[in-house]
Short mmCIF file of C-alpha atoms in Angstrom, two decimals:
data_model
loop_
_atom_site.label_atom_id
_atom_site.label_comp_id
_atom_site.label_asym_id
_atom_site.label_seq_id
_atom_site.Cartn_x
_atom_site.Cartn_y
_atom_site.Cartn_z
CA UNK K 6 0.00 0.00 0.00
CA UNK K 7 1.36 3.58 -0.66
CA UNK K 8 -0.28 6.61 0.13
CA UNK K 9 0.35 9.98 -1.34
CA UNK K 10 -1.27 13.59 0.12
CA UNK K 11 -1.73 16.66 -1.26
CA UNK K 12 -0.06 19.41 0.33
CA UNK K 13 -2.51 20.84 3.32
CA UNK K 14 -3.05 17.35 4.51
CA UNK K 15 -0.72 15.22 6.98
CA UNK K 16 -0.30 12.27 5.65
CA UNK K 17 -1.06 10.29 8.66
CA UNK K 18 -4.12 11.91 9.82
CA UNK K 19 -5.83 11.75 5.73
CA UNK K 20 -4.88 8.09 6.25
CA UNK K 21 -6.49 7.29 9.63
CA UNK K 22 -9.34 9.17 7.77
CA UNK K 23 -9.19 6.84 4.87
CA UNK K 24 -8.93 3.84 7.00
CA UNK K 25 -11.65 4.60 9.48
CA UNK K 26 -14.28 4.73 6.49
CA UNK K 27 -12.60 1.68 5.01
CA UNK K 28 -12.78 -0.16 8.27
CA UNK K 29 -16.24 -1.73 7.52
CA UNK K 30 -15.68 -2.71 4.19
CA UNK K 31 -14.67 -6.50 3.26
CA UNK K 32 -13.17 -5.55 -0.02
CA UNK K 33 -10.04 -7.07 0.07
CA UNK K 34 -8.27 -3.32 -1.37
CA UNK K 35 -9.94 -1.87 1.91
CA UNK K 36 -8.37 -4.64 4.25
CA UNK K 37 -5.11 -3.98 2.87
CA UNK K 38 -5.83 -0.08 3.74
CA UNK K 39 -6.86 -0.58 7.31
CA UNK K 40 -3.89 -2.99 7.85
CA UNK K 41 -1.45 -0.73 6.95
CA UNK K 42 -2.68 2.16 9.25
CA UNK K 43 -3.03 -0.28 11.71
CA UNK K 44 0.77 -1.32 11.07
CA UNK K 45 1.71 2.51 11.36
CA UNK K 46 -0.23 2.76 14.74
CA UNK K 47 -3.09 5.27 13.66
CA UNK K 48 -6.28 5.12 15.69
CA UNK K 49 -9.08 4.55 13.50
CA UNK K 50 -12.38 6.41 14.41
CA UNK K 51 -16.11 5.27 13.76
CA UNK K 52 -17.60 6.41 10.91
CA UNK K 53 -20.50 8.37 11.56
CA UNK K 54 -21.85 7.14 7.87
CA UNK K 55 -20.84 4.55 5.44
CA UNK K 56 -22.17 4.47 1.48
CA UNK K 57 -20.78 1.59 -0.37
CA UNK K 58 -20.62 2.72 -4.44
CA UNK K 59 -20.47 -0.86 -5.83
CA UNK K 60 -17.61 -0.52 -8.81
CA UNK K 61 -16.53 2.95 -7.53
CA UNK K 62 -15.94 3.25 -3.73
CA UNK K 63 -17.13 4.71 -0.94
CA UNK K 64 -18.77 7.89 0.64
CA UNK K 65 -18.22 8.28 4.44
CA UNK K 66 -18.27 10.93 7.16
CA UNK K 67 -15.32 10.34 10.11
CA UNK K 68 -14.93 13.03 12.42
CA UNK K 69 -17.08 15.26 10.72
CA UNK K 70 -15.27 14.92 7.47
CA UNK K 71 -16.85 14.17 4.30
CA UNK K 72 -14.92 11.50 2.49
CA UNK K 73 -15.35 10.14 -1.29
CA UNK K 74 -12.63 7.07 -1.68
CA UNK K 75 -12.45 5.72 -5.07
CA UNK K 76 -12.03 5.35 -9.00
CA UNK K 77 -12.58 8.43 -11.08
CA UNK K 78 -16.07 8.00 -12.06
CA UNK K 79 -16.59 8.49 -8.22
CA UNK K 80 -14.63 11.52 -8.27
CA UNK K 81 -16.70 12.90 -10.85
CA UNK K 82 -19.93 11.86 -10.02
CA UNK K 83 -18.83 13.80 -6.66
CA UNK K 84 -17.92 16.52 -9.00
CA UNK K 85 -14.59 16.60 -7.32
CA UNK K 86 -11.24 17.70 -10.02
CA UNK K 87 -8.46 14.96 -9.23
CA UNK K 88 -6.48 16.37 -12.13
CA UNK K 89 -2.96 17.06 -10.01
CA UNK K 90 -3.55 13.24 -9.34
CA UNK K 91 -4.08 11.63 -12.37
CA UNK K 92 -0.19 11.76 -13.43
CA UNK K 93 0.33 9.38 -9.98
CA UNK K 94 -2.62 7.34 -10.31
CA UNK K 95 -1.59 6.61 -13.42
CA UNK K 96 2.20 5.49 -12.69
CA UNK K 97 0.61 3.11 -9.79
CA UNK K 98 -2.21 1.83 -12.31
CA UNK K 99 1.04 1.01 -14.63
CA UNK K 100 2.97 -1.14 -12.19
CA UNK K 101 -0.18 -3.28 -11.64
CA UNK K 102 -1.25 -1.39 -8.55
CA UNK K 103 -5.46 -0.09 -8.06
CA UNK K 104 -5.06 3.63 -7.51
CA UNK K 105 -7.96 5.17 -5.31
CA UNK K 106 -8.48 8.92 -5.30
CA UNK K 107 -9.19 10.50 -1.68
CA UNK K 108 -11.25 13.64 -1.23
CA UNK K 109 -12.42 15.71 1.48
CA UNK K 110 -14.83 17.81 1.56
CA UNK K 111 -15.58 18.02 -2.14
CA UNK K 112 -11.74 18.74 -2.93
CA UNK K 113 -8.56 16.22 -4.00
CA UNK K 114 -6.44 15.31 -0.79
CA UNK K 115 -4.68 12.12 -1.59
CA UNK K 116 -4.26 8.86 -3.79
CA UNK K 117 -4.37 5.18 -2.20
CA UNK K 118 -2.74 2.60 -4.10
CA UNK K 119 -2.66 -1.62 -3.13
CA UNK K 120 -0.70 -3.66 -5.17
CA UNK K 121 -2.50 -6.93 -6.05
CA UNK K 122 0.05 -9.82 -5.06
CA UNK K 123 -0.37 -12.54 -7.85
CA UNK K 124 0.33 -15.76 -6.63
CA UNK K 125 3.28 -17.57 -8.25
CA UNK K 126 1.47 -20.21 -9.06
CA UNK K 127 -1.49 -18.05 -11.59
CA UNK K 128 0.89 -17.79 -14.42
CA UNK K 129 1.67 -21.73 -14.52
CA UNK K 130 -2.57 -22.66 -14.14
CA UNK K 131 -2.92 -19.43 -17.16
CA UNK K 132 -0.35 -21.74 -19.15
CA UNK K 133 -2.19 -25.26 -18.57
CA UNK K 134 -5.81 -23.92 -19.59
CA UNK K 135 -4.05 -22.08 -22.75
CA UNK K 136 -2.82 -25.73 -23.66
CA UNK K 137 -5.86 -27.43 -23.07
CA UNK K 138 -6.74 -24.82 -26.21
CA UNK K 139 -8.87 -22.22 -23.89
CA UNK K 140 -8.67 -18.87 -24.34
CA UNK K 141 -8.34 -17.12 -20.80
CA UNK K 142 -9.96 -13.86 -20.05
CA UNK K 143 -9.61 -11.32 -17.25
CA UNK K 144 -12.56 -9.65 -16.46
CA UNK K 145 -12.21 -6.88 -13.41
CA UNK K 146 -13.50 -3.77 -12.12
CA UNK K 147 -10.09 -2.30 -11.91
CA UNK K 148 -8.82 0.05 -14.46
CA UNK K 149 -7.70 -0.73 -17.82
CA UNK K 150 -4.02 -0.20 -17.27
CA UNK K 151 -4.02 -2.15 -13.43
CA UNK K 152 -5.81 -4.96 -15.10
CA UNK K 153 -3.48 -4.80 -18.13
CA UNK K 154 -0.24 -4.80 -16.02
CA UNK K 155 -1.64 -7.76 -14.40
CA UNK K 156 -2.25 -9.67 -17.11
CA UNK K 157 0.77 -9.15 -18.50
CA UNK K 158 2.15 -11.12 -15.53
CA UNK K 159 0.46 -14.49 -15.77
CA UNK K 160 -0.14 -14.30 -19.28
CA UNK K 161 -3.57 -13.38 -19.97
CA UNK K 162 -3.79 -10.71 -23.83
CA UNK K 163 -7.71 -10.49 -23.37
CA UNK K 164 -9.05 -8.33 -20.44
CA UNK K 165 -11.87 -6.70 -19.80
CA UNK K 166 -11.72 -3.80 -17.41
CA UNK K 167 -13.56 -1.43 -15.36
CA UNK K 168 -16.68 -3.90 -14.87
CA UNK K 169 -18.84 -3.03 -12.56
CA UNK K 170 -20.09 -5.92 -10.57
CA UNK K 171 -23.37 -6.25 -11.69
CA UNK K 172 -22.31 -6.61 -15.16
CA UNK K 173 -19.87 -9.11 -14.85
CA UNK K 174 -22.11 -12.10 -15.28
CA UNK K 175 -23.67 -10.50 -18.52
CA UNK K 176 -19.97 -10.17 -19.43
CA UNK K 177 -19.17 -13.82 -19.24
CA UNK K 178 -22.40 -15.03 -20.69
CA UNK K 179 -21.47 -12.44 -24.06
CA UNK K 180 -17.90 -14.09 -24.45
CA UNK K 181 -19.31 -17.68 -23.73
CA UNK K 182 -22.16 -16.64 -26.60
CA UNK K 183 -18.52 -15.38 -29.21
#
């Protein structure tokens, strides 16, 4: 997990922000938020609200601070300008991590980014159903170039990316249908 905030905000405290409304979530991105605040010591506070965005994020107030966590189209749906981000979000989306914009308060504070670990062993099963003559397809919510870095590292050339999760069974029942 890295963590990156704009200038205004301590790092620290827009983290134990960011991992206070991320506490309830079982997302596996959010556990790997809250575990590495709770490796740096931060106390977490309660959330006095929680609004999951299924395929975007989250809106929560902690400590009286409005808090969007998420993708882009969260960002702009909150109508909040992430533009001094993008250039970072990008580099992490790049290297295979999921970048997650941070605002407060209807402005940019910070970018979130968790590395998916791929297990050493997904490149070798990717190999065996390619002989058995399958054709192997990654479909994710994460971004086109996370998903694509991925990929690249067990093998898979056919993704499909930003998917919400509603729409990933109609997803797999179009390519089963090609």
């Amino acid at each position: 997990t890295t963590f990156t905030a704009t200038s205004g905000w301590e790092p620290n405290h827009l983290l134990s922000l960011v991992a206070a409304a991320e506490a309830g979530s079982e997302h596996p991105v959010a556990q790997a938020i809250v575990a590495h605040a709770r490796e740096l010591g931060l106390q977490l506070a309660q959330p006095q609200s929680f609004d999951a965005v299924p395929g975007h994020g989250l809106q929560a107030v902690v400590d009286g601070f409005t808090l969007n966590i998420g993708n882009k189209a969260l960002m702009d749906r909150a109508g909040v300008d992430v533009s001094t981000l993008e250039p970072a979000a990008d580099r992490a989306a790049a290297s295979g991590e999921t970048p997650m914009y941070v605002a407060v308060d209807g402005a940019a504070a910070g970018l979130v980014a968790v590395a998916d670990t791929v297990k050493p062993e997904s490149a070798e099963a990717v190999d065996q159903l390619q002989a058995l003559g399958l054709e192997v397809w990654m479909i994710t919510g994460d971004n086109t170039l996370t998903a694509r870095a991925v990929a690249a590292q067990v093998g898979i050339t056919h993704v499909l990316a930003d998917v919400l999760p509603a729409d990933k069974d109609a997803a797999v029942a179009q390519l089963q249908a090609q």
